[in-house]
Amino acid sequence: MSRSPRRIRAVIDADHVGRLESLADAADAGLPEVAEPLLAKLAAAKVVPARQMPAEVVTIGTALTYRNDVTGREQDVTLAWPEDADISQGAISVLTPIGVALLGLPVGTSVGWTTRTGQKGALTVLRLGLPLAAA
């Protein structure tokens, strides 16, 4: 890893904010390691109307490739709502540590994240594909 990940201001679709807050609030008792970072991300995010979402930013339904900056492994995934998540199909829930880390990131951004077991990691968004709705 050539540079350390930094905190960046996520860009979030205004149409998703209410549902994301509700999911985080509901998960707070059982999954505080996910709920707290999601709520913190939402509180610090730049919220924009759907029509103004930058095309290069990860949002719900976005297919993307990211690199695990610790292992160097690249992975193709789609960020999904919890009920649409299916890891065998590469659809990861926004209510997972990696889903929270990816949400709102632009292509080329590196960010640190923490697993449910407390391990520190870092990832870089390499490229985006078509959103699920457009695929």
mmCIF file with all atom_site columns, C-alpha atoms in Angstrom, residues 34-123:
data_model
loop_
_atom_site.group_PDB
_atom_site.id
_atom_site.type_symbol
_atom_site.label_atom_id
_atom_site.label_alt_id
_atom_site.label_comp_id
_atom_site.label_asym_id
_atom_site.label_entity_id
_atom_site.label_seq_id
_atom_site.pdbx_PDB_ins_code
_atom_site.Cartn_x
_atom_site.Cartn_y
_atom_site.Cartn_z
_atom_site.occupancy
_atom_site.B_iso_or_equiv
_atom_site.pdbx_formal_charge
_atom_site.auth_seq_id
_atom_site.auth_comp_id
_atom_site.auth_asym_id
_atom_site.auth_atom_id
_atom_site.pdbx_PDB_model_num
ATOM 1  C CA . VAL A 1 34  ? -21.979 -1.675  11.237  1.00 0.00 ? 34  VAL A CA 1
ATOM 2  C CA . ALA A 1 35  ? -24.722 0.665   12.442  1.00 0.00 ? 35  ALA A CA 1
ATOM 3  C CA . GLU A 1 36  ? -22.403 3.204   14.071  1.00 0.00 ? 36  GLU A CA 1
ATOM 4  C CA . PRO A 1 37  ? -20.081 3.654   11.049  1.00 0.00 ? 37  PRO A CA 1
ATOM 5  C CA . LEU A 1 38  ? -23.109 3.883   8.737   1.00 0.00 ? 38  LEU A CA 1
ATOM 6  C CA . LEU A 1 39  ? -24.738 6.569   10.874  1.00 0.00 ? 39  LEU A CA 1
ATOM 7  C CA . ALA A 1 40  ? -21.425 8.446   11.078  1.00 0.00 ? 40  ALA A CA 1
ATOM 8  C CA . LYS A 1 41  ? -21.008 8.246   7.305   1.00 0.00 ? 41  LYS A CA 1
ATOM 9  C CA . LEU A 1 42  ? -24.540 9.540   6.743   1.00 0.00 ? 42  LEU A CA 1
ATOM 10 C CA . ALA A 1 43  ? -24.017 12.404  9.199   1.00 0.00 ? 43  ALA A CA 1
ATOM 11 C CA . ALA A 1 44  ? -20.860 13.552  7.404   1.00 0.00 ? 44  ALA A CA 1
ATOM 12 C CA . ALA A 1 45  ? -21.999 12.827  3.839   1.00 0.00 ? 45  ALA A CA 1
ATOM 13 C CA . LYS A 1 46  ? -22.798 15.245  1.077   1.00 0.00 ? 46  LYS A CA 1
ATOM 14 C CA . VAL A 1 47  ? -26.414 14.391  0.272   1.00 0.00 ? 47  VAL A CA 1
ATOM 15 C CA . VAL A 1 48  ? -27.483 15.122  -3.295  1.00 0.00 ? 48  VAL A CA 1
ATOM 16 C CA . PRO A 1 49  ? -30.673 14.579  -5.302  1.00 0.00 ? 49  PRO A CA 1
ATOM 17 C CA . ALA A 1 50  ? -30.639 11.377  -7.375  1.00 0.00 ? 50  ALA A CA 1
ATOM 18 C CA . ARG A 1 51  ? -30.445 13.325  -10.634 1.00 0.00 ? 51  ARG A CA 1
ATOM 19 C CA . GLN A 1 52  ? -27.259 15.019  -9.375  1.00 0.00 ? 52  GLN A CA 1
ATOM 20 C CA . MET A 1 53  ? -25.466 11.878  -8.180  1.00 0.00 ? 53  MET A CA 1
ATOM 21 C CA . PRO A 1 54  ? -22.046 11.787  -9.806  1.00 0.00 ? 54  PRO A CA 1
ATOM 22 C CA . ALA A 1 55  ? -21.750 8.822   -12.161 1.00 0.00 ? 55  ALA A CA 1
ATOM 23 C CA . GLU A 1 56  ? -18.410 7.799   -10.622 1.00 0.00 ? 56  GLU A CA 1
ATOM 24 C CA . VAL A 1 57  ? -19.754 7.329   -7.065  1.00 0.00 ? 57  VAL A CA 1
ATOM 25 C CA . VAL A 1 58  ? -20.775 4.002   -5.491  1.00 0.00 ? 58  VAL A CA 1
ATOM 26 C CA . THR A 1 59  ? -24.436 3.875   -4.511  1.00 0.00 ? 59  THR A CA 1
ATOM 27 C CA . ILE A 1 60  ? -26.999 1.138   -3.905  1.00 0.00 ? 60  ILE A CA 1
ATOM 28 C CA . GLY A 1 61  ? -27.207 -1.030  -7.021  1.00 0.00 ? 61  GLY A CA 1
ATOM 29 C CA . THR A 1 62  ? -23.783 -0.076  -8.351  1.00 0.00 ? 62  THR A CA 1
ATOM 30 C CA . ALA A 1 63  ? -21.609 -2.844  -9.746  1.00 0.00 ? 63  ALA A CA 1
ATOM 31 C CA . LEU A 1 64  ? -17.951 -2.143  -9.045  1.00 0.00 ? 64  LEU A CA 1
ATOM 32 C CA . THR A 1 65  ? -14.465 -3.518  -8.768  1.00 0.00 ? 65  THR A CA 1
ATOM 33 C CA . TYR A 1 66  ? -12.439 -2.766  -5.663  1.00 0.00 ? 66  TYR A CA 1
ATOM 34 C CA . ARG A 1 67  ? -8.982  -3.794  -4.526  1.00 0.00 ? 67  ARG A CA 1
ATOM 35 C CA . ASN A 1 68  ? -8.230  -5.034  -1.044  1.00 0.00 ? 68  ASN A CA 1
ATOM 36 C CA . ASP A 1 69  ? -5.152  -2.898  -0.428  1.00 0.00 ? 69  ASP A CA 1
ATOM 37 C CA . VAL A 1 70  ? -3.807  -5.301  2.187   1.00 0.00 ? 70  VAL A CA 1
ATOM 38 C CA . THR A 1 71  ? -3.905  -8.446  0.019   1.00 0.00 ? 71  THR A CA 1
ATOM 39 C CA . GLY A 1 72  ? -3.910  -6.851  -3.434  1.00 0.00 ? 72  GLY A CA 1
ATOM 40 C CA . ARG A 1 73  ? -6.929  -8.970  -4.411  1.00 0.00 ? 73  ARG A CA 1
ATOM 41 C CA . GLU A 1 74  ? -9.483  -7.376  -6.743  1.00 0.00 ? 74  GLU A CA 1
ATOM 42 C CA . GLN A 1 75  ? -13.146 -8.213  -6.357  1.00 0.00 ? 75  GLN A CA 1
ATOM 43 C CA . ASP A 1 76  ? -16.242 -7.510  -8.451  1.00 0.00 ? 76  ASP A CA 1
ATOM 44 C CA . VAL A 1 77  ? -19.346 -6.823  -6.357  1.00 0.00 ? 77  VAL A CA 1
ATOM 45 C CA . THR A 1 78  ? -22.653 -4.990  -6.428  1.00 0.00 ? 78  THR A CA 1
ATOM 46 C CA . LEU A 1 79  ? -23.707 -2.880  -3.450  1.00 0.00 ? 79  LEU A CA 1
ATOM 47 C CA . ALA A 1 80  ? -27.216 -3.982  -2.458  1.00 0.00 ? 80  ALA A CA 1
ATOM 48 C CA . TRP A 1 81  ? -29.980 -3.449  0.059   1.00 0.00 ? 81  TRP A CA 1
ATOM 49 C CA . PRO A 1 82  ? -29.908 -6.207  2.718   1.00 0.00 ? 82  PRO A CA 1
ATOM 50 C CA . GLU A 1 83  ? -32.841 -8.128  1.220   1.00 0.00 ? 83  GLU A CA 1
ATOM 51 C CA . ASP A 1 84  ? -31.123 -8.200  -2.202  1.00 0.00 ? 84  ASP A CA 1
ATOM 52 C CA . ALA A 1 85  ? -27.711 -9.257  -0.901  1.00 0.00 ? 85  ALA A CA 1
ATOM 53 C CA . ASP A 1 86  ? -26.392 -12.611 -2.084  1.00 0.00 ? 86  ASP A CA 1
ATOM 54 C CA . ILE A 1 87  ? -22.671 -13.059 -1.606  1.00 0.00 ? 87  ILE A CA 1
ATOM 55 C CA . SER A 1 88  ? -22.666 -16.064 -3.977  1.00 0.00 ? 88  SER A CA 1
ATOM 56 C CA . GLN A 1 89  ? -23.787 -13.648 -6.711  1.00 0.00 ? 89  GLN A CA 1
ATOM 57 C CA . GLY A 1 90  ? -21.415 -10.889 -5.593  1.00 0.00 ? 90  GLY A CA 1
ATOM 58 C CA . ALA A 1 91  ? -24.209 -8.725  -4.158  1.00 0.00 ? 91  ALA A CA 1
ATOM 59 C CA . ILE A 1 92  ? -23.005 -7.343  -0.824  1.00 0.00 ? 92  ILE A CA 1
ATOM 60 C CA . SER A 1 93  ? -25.276 -5.697  1.705   1.00 0.00 ? 93  SER A CA 1
ATOM 61 C CA . VAL A 1 94  ? -24.905 -2.075  2.658   1.00 0.00 ? 94  VAL A CA 1
ATOM 62 C CA . LEU A 1 95  ? -25.286 -3.423  6.226   1.00 0.00 ? 95  LEU A CA 1
ATOM 63 C CA . THR A 1 96  ? -21.866 -5.078  6.169   1.00 0.00 ? 96  THR A CA 1
ATOM 64 C CA . PRO A 1 97  ? -18.610 -3.385  7.125   1.00 0.00 ? 97  PRO A CA 1
ATOM 65 C CA . ILE A 1 98  ? -17.352 -3.473  3.547   1.00 0.00 ? 98  ILE A CA 1
ATOM 66 C CA . GLY A 1 99  ? -20.719 -2.260  2.223   1.00 0.00 ? 99  GLY A CA 1
ATOM 67 C CA . VAL A 1 100 ? -20.597 0.722   4.565   1.00 0.00 ? 100 VAL A CA 1
ATOM 68 C CA . ALA A 1 101 ? -16.990 1.407   3.531   1.00 0.00 ? 101 ALA A CA 1
ATOM 69 C CA . LEU A 1 102 ? -17.886 1.395   -0.186  1.00 0.00 ? 102 LEU A CA 1
ATOM 70 C CA . LEU A 1 103 ? -21.064 3.483   0.053   1.00 0.00 ? 103 LEU A CA 1
ATOM 71 C CA . GLY A 1 104 ? -20.644 6.945   -1.404  1.00 0.00 ? 104 GLY A CA 1
ATOM 72 C CA . LEU A 1 105 ? -17.031 6.539   -2.571  1.00 0.00 ? 105 LEU A CA 1
ATOM 73 C CA . PRO A 1 106 ? -15.853 7.861   -5.926  1.00 0.00 ? 106 PRO A CA 1
ATOM 74 C CA . VAL A 1 107 ? -13.669 5.811   -8.258  1.00 0.00 ? 107 VAL A CA 1
ATOM 75 C CA . GLY A 1 108 ? -10.001 6.029   -7.315  1.00 0.00 ? 108 GLY A CA 1
ATOM 76 C CA . THR A 1 109 ? -10.662 6.567   -3.631  1.00 0.00 ? 109 THR A CA 1
ATOM 77 C CA . SER A 1 110 ? -8.874  4.533   -0.974  1.00 0.00 ? 110 SER A CA 1
ATOM 78 C CA . VAL A 1 111 ? -10.471 4.157   2.431   1.00 0.00 ? 111 VAL A CA 1
ATOM 79 C CA . GLY A 1 112 ? -9.822  2.283   5.646   1.00 0.00 ? 112 GLY A CA 1
ATOM 80 C CA . TRP A 1 113 ? -12.426 -0.029  7.120   1.00 0.00 ? 113 TRP A CA 1
ATOM 81 C CA . THR A 1 114 ? -12.794 -2.411  10.051  1.00 0.00 ? 114 THR A CA 1
ATOM 82 C CA . THR A 1 115 ? -14.141 -5.964  9.874   1.00 0.00 ? 115 THR A CA 1
ATOM 83 C CA . ARG A 1 116 ? -16.734 -7.284  12.320  1.00 0.00 ? 116 ARG A CA 1
ATOM 84 C CA . THR A 1 117 ? -13.881 -8.972  14.169  1.00 0.00 ? 117 THR A CA 1
ATOM 85 C CA . GLY A 1 118 ? -11.999 -5.693  14.532  1.00 0.00 ? 118 GLY A CA 1
ATOM 86 C CA . GLN A 1 119 ? -9.335  -6.258  11.876  1.00 0.00 ? 119 GLN A CA 1
ATOM 87 C CA . LYS A 1 120 ? -8.270  -3.119  10.026  1.00 0.00 ? 120 LYS A CA 1
ATOM 88 C CA . GLY A 1 121 ? -8.267  -3.122  6.267   1.00 0.00 ? 121 GLY A CA 1
ATOM 89 C CA . ALA A 1 122 ? -8.094  -0.742  3.348   1.00 0.00 ? 122 ALA A CA 1
ATOM 90 C CA . LEU A 1 123 ? -9.652  -0.797  -0.081  1.00 0.00 ? 123 LEU A CA 1
#
